[in-house]
GROMACS .gro file of C-alpha atoms in nm:
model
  332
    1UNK     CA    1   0.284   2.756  -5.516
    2UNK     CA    2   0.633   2.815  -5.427
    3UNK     CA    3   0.840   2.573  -5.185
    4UNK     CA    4   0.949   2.818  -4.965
    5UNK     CA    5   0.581   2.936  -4.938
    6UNK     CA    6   0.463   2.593  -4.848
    7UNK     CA    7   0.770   2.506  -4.566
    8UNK     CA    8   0.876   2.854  -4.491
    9UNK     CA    9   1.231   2.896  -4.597
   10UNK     CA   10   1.425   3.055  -4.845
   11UNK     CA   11   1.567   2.725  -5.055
   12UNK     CA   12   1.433   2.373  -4.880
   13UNK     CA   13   1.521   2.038  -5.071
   14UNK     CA   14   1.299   1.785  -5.099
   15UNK     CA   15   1.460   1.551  -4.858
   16UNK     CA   16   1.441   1.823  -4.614
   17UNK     CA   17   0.981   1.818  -4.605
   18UNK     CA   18   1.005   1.434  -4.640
   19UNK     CA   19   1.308   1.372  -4.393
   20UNK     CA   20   1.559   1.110  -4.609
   21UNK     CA   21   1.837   1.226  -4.822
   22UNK     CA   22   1.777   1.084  -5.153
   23UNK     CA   23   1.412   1.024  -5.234
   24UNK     CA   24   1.189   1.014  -5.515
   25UNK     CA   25   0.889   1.167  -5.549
   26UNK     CA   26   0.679   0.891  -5.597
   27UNK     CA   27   0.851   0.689  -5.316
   28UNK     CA   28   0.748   0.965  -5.053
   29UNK     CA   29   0.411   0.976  -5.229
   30UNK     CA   30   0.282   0.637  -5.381
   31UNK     CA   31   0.203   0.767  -5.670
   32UNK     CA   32   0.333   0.871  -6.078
   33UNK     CA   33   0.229   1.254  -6.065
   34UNK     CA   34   0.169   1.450  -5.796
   35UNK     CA   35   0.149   1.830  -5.702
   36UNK     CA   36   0.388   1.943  -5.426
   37UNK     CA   37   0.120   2.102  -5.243
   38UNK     CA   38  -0.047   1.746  -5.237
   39UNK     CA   39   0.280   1.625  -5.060
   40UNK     CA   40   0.322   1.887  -4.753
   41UNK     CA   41  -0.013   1.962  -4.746
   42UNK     CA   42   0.021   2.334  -4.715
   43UNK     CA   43  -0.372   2.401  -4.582
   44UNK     CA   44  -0.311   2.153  -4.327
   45UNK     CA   45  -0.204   2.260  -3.949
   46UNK     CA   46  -0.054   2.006  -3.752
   47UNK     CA   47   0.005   1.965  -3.400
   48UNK     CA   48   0.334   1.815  -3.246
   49UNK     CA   49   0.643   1.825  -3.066
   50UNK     CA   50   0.941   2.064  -3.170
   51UNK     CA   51   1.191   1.816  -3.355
   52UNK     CA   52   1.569   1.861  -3.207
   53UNK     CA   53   1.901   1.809  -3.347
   54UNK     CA   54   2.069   1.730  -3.008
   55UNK     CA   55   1.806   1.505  -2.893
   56UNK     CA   56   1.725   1.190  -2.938
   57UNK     CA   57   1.775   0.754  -2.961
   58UNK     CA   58   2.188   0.776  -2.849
   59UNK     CA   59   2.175   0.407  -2.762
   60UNK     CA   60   2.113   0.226  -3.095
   61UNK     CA   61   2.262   0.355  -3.499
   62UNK     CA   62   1.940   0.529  -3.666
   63UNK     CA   63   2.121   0.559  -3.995
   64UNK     CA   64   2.301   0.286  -4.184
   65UNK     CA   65   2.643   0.400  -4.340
   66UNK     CA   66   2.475   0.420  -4.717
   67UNK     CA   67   2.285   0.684  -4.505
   68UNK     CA   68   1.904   0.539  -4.489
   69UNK     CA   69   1.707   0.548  -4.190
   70UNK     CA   70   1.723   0.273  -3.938
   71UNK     CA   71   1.397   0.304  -3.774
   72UNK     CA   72   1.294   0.273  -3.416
   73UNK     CA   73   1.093   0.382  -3.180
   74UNK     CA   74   1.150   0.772  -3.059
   75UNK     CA   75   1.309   0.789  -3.426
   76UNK     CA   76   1.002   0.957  -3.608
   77UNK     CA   77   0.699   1.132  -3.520
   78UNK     CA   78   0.344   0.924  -3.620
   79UNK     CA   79   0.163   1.239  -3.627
   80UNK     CA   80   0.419   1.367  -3.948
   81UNK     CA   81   0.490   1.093  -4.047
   82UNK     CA   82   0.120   0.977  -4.106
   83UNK     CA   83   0.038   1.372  -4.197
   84UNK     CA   84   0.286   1.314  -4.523
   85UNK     CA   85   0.118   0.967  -4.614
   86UNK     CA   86  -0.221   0.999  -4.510
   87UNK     CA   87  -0.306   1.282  -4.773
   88UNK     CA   88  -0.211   1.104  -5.033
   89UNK     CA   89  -0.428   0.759  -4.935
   90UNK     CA   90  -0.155   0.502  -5.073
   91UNK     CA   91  -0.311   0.177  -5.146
   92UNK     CA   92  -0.068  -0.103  -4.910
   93UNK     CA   93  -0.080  -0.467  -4.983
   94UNK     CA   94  -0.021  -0.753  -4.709
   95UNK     CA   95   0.085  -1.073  -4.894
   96UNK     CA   96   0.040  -1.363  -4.627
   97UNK     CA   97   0.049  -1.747  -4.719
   98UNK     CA   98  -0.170  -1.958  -4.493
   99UNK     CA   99  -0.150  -2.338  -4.644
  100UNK     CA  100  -0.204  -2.648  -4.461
  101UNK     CA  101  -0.292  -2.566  -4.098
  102UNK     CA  102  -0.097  -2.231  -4.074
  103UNK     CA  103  -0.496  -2.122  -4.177
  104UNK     CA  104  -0.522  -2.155  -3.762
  105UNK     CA  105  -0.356  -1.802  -3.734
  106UNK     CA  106  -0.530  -1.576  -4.002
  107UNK     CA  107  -0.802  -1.473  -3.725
  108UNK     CA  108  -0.591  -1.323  -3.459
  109UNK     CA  109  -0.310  -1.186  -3.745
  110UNK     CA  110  -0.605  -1.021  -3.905
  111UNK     CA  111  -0.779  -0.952  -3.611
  112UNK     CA  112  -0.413  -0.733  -3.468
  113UNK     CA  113  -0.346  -0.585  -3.780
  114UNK     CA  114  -0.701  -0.433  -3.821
  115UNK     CA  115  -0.582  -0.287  -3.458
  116UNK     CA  116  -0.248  -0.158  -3.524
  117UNK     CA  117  -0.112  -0.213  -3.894
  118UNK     CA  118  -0.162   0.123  -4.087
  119UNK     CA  119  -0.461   0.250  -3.926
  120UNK     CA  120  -0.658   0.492  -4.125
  121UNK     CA  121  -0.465   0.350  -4.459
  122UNK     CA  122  -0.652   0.150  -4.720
  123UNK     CA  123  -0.524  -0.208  -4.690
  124UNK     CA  124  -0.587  -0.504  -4.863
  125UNK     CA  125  -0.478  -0.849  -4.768
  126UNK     CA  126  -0.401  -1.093  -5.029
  127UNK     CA  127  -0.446  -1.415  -4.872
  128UNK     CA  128  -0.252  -1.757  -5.053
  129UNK     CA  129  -0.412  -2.049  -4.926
  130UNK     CA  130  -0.516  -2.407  -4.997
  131UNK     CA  131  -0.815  -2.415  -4.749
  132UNK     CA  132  -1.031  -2.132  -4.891
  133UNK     CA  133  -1.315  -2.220  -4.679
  134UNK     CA  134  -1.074  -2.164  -4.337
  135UNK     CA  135  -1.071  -1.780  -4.407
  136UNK     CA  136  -1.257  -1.649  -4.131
  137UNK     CA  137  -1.492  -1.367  -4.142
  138UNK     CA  138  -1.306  -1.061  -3.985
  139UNK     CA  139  -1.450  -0.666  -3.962
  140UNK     CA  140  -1.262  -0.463  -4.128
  141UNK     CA  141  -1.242  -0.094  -4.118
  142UNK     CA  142  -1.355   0.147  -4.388
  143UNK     CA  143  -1.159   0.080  -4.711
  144UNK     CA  144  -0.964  -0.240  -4.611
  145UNK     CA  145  -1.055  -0.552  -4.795
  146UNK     CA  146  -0.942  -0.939  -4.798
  147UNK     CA  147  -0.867  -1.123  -5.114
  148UNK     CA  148  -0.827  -1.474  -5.140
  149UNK     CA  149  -0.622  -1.673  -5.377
  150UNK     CA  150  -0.547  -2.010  -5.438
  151UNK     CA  151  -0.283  -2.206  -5.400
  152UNK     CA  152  -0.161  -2.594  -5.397
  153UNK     CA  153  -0.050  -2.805  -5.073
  154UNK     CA  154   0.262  -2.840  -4.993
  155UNK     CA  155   0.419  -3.200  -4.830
  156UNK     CA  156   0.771  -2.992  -4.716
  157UNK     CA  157   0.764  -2.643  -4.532
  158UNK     CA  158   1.063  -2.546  -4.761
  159UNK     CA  159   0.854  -2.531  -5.096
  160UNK     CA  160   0.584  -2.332  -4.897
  161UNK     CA  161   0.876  -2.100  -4.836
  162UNK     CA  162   1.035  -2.120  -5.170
  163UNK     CA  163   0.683  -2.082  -5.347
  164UNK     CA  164   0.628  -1.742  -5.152
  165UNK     CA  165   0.850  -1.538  -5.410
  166UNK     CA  166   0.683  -1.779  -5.670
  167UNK     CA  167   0.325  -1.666  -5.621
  168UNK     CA  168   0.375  -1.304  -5.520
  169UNK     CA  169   0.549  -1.222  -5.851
  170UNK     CA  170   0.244  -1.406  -6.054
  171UNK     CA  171   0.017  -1.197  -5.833
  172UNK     CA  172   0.176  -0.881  -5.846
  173UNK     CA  173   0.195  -0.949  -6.235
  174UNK     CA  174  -0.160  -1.058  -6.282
  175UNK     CA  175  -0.378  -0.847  -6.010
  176UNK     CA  176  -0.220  -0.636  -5.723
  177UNK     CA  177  -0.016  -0.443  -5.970
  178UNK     CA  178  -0.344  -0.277  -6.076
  179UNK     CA  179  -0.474  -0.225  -5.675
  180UNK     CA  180  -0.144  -0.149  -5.465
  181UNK     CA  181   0.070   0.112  -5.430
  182UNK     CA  182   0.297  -0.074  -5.148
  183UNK     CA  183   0.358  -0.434  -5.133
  184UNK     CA  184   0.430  -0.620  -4.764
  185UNK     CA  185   0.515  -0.935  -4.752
  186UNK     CA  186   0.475  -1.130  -4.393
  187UNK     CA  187   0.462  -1.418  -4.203
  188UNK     CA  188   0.089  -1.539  -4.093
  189UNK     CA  189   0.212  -1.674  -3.742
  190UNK     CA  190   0.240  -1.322  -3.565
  191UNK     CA  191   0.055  -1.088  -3.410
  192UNK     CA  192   0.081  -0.687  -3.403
  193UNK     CA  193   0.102  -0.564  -3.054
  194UNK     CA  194   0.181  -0.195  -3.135
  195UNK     CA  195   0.147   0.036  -3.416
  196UNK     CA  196   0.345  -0.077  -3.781
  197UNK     CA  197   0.244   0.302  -3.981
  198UNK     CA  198   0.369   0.464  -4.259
  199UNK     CA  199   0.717   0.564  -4.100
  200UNK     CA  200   0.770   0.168  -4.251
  201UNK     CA  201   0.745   0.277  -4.601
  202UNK     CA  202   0.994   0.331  -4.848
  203UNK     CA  203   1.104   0.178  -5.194
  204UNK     CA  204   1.230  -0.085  -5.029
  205UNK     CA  205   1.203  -0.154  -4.665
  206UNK     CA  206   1.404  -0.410  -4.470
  207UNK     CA  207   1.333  -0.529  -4.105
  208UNK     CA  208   1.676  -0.676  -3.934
  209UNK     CA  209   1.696  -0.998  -3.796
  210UNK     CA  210   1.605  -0.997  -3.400
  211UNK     CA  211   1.870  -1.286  -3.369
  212UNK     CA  212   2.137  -1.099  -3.574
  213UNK     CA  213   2.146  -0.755  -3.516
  214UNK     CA  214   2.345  -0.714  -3.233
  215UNK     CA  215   2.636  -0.925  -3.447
  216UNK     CA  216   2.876  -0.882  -3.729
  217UNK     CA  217   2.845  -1.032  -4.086
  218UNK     CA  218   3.095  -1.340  -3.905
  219UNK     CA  219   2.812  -1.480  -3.705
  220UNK     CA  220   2.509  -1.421  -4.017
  221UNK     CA  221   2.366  -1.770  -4.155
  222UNK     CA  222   2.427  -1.598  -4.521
  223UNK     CA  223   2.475  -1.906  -4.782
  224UNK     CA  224   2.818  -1.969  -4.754
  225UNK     CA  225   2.852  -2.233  -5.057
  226UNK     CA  226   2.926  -2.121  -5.402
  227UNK     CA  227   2.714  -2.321  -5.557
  228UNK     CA  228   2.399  -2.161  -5.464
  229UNK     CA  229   2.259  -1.825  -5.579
  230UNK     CA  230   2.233  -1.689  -5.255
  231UNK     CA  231   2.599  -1.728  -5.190
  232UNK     CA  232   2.761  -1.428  -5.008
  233UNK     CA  233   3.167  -1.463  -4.980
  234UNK     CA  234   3.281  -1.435  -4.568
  235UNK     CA  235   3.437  -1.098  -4.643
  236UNK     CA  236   3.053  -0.967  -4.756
  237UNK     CA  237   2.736  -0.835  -4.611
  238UNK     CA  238   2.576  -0.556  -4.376
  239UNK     CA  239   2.292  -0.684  -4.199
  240UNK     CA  240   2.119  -1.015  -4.142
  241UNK     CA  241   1.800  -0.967  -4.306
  242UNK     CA  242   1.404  -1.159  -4.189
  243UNK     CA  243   1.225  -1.310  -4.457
  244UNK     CA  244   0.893  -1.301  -4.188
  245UNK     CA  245   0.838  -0.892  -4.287
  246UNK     CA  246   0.955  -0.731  -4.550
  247UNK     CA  247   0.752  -0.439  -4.807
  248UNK     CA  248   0.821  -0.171  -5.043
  249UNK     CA  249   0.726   0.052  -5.361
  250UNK     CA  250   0.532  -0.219  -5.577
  251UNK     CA  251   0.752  -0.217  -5.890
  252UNK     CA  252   1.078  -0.255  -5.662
  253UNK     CA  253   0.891  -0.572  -5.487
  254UNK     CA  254   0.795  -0.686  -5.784
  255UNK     CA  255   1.177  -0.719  -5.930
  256UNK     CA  256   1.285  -0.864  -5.598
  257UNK     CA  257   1.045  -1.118  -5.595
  258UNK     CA  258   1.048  -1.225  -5.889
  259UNK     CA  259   1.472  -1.204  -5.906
  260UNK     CA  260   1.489  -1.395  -5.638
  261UNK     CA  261   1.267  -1.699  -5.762
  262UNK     CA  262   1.452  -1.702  -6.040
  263UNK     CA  263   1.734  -1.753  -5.871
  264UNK     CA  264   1.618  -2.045  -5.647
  265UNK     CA  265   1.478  -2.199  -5.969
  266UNK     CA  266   1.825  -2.207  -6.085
  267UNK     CA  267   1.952  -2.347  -5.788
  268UNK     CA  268   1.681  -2.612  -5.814
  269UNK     CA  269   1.780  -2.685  -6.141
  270UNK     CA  270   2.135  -2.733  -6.009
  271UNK     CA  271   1.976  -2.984  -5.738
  272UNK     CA  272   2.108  -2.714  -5.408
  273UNK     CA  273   1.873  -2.561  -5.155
  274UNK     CA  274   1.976  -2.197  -5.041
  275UNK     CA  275   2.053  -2.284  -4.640
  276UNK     CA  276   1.789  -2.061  -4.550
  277UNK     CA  277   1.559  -2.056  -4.883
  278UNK     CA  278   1.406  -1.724  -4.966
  279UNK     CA  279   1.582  -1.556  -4.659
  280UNK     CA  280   1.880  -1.650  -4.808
  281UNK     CA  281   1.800  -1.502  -5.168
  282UNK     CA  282   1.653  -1.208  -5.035
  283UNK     CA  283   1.975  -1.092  -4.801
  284UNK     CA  284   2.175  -1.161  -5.151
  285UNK     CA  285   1.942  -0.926  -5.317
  286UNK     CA  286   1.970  -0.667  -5.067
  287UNK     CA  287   2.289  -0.685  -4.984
  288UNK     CA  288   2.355  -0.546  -5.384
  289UNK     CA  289   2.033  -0.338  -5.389
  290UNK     CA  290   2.046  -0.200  -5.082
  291UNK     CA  291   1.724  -0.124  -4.876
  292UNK     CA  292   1.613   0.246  -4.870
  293UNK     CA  293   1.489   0.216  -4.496
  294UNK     CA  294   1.602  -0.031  -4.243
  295UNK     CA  295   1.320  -0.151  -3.985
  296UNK     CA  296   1.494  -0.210  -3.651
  297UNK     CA  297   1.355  -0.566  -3.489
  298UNK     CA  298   1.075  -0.391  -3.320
  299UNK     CA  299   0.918  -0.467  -3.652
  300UNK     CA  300   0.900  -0.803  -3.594
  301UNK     CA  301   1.057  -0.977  -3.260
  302UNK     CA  302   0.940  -1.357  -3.160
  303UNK     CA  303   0.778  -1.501  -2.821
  304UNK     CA  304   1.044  -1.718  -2.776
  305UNK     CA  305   1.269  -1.458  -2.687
  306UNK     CA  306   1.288  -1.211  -2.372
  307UNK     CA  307   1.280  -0.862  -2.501
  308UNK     CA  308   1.565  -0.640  -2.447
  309UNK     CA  309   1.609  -0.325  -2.329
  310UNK     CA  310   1.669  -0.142  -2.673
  311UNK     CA  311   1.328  -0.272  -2.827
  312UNK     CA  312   1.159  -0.030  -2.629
  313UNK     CA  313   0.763  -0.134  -2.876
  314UNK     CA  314   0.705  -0.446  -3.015
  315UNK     CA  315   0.552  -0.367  -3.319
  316UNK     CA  316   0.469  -0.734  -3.447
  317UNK     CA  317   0.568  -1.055  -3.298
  318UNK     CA  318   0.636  -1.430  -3.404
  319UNK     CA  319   0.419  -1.690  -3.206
  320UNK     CA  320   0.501  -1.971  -3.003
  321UNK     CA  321   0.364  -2.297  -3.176
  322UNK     CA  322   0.445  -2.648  -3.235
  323UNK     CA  323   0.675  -2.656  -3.534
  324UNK     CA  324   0.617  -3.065  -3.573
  325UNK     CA  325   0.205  -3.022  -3.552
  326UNK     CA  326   0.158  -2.690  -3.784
  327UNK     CA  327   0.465  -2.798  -4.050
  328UNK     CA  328   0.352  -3.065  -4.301
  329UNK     CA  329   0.704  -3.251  -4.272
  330UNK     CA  330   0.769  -3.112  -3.945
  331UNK     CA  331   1.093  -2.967  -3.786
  332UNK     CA  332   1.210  -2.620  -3.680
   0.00000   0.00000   0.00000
């Protein structure tokens, strides 16, 4: 099958079917080998709305200046976008940690996500916990499964946060390697109100910080002190990064994960604690290995704050709770 057969042009990169200007082939796909007719699906008729060059989001940037996509809402169309991925059945991994009493919100994250979080996808959700037996029982849809693995309490909120990169690079290492495609990694105290799909996927996919974005690198909480291997200098940086939701190609999450314990196990050893522990690791890593999409904060906002007028969906959202009940040492 020739290309032009398939799109219906004379010479069509492949950035031009998949709609990014430097992608790999297994990025767009999930997969080592695959035919291009398996891609664009050339059987397949579709149904939607003529795209336009002249129209579009004018009140937000929808492309970073190492020219990725920023996403948001009115930037993509679902029923392409999920066209491209759904052929090819990727296999997407939620990592979530629920230890101590955070347990409380599995149900209702669960629950949302079974509702909204790449419908019609095959998901599994690897759940770290030290309460097994608090897992409720949740119906899930046709090829979507829970997984439960253990591990230890934690008497400080920090080394629950630290220990995140920790266990995700021994899982990804030991099991999910051989069942995911995609790796997410999220916060368990949210809830998805709207559709998260496939226009989140990329080789690495980062979701900007709802408090930051509207900012400049002056005003980021990036570690500032030397010391520490998160430190960014004043004159660095792009965007404030979440550490609440965050995915990617597996083999690119696994080298950030497991590159950025590393590095807090050196800073450990050198008796500092990154400012804002893996967030703080994870903006150094990205600010040097740049995301390949950028998630606008409609991918995951927070109930304490009043949504504004350019977060037209909230996709996923942080819930109001009592930091000094739910956080084994307290605090915020």
């Amino acid at each position: 099958m020739l290309l032009e057969d398939v799109v219906g042009a004379d010479l069509v990169l492949l950035e031009d079917v998949v709609g990014a200007d430097l992608v790999l082939l297994e990025d767009v796909v999930g997969a080592d080998l695959v035919l291009l007719e398996d891609v664009v699906g050339a059987e397949l008729i579709l149904k939607y709305d003529s795209p336009s060059v002249m129209q579009g989001r004018r009140d937000v940037n929808c492309v970073t200046n190492w020219n990725v996509p920023l996403v948001w809402e009115g930037t993509f169309d679902p029923i392409v976008v999920d066209s491209i991925y759904k052929k090819l059945n990727p296999r997407i991994a939620v990592i979530l940690f629920a230890v101590g009493k955070y347990t409380r919100f599995l149900k209702a994250f669960i629950e949302s996500g079974e509702k909204n979080f790449m419908v019609g996808f095959r998901v599994t959700y690897y759940i770290f916990t030290d309460h097994k037996e608090e897992v409720p029982k949740v119906a899930l849809a046709t090829g979507r499964n829970i997984t439960v693995l253990p591990v230890p309490s934690a008497t400080r909120w920090q080394d629950v946060v630290l220990g995140r990169m920790k266990w995700a690079t021994i899982a990804i290492d030991q099991q999910v390697r051989r069942e995911a495609d995609y790796v997410f990694m999220m916060d368990i105290d949210s809830i998805f109100y709207h559709r998260f799909g496939a226009e989140s996927l990329s080789r690495l996919s980062a979701v900007l910080h709802r408090a930051f974005y509207k900012t400049t690198r002056a005003h980021f909480p990036y570690e500032r002190r030397p010391q520490s291997q998160a430190y960014i200098p004043a004159d660095e940086g792009d965007y404030y990064y979440t550490a609440a939701v965050w995915g990617g190609y597996l083999e690119d999450m696994y080298k950030l994960v497991k590159h950025c314990h590393e590095q807090s196990e050196i800073d450990a050893k050198n008796k500092i604690e990154a400012v804002w522990q893996e967030e703080s690791h994870l903006n150094k890593y990205l600010l040097y290995n740049k995301p390949t999409k950028v998630l606008s904060a409609e991918y995951l906002w927070s109930a304490y704050d009043k949504v504004p007028e350019d977060i037209k969906v909230v996709r996923i959202s942080q819930l109001v709770k009592n930091y000094a009940e739910v956080r084994p040492n307290g605090g915020n």
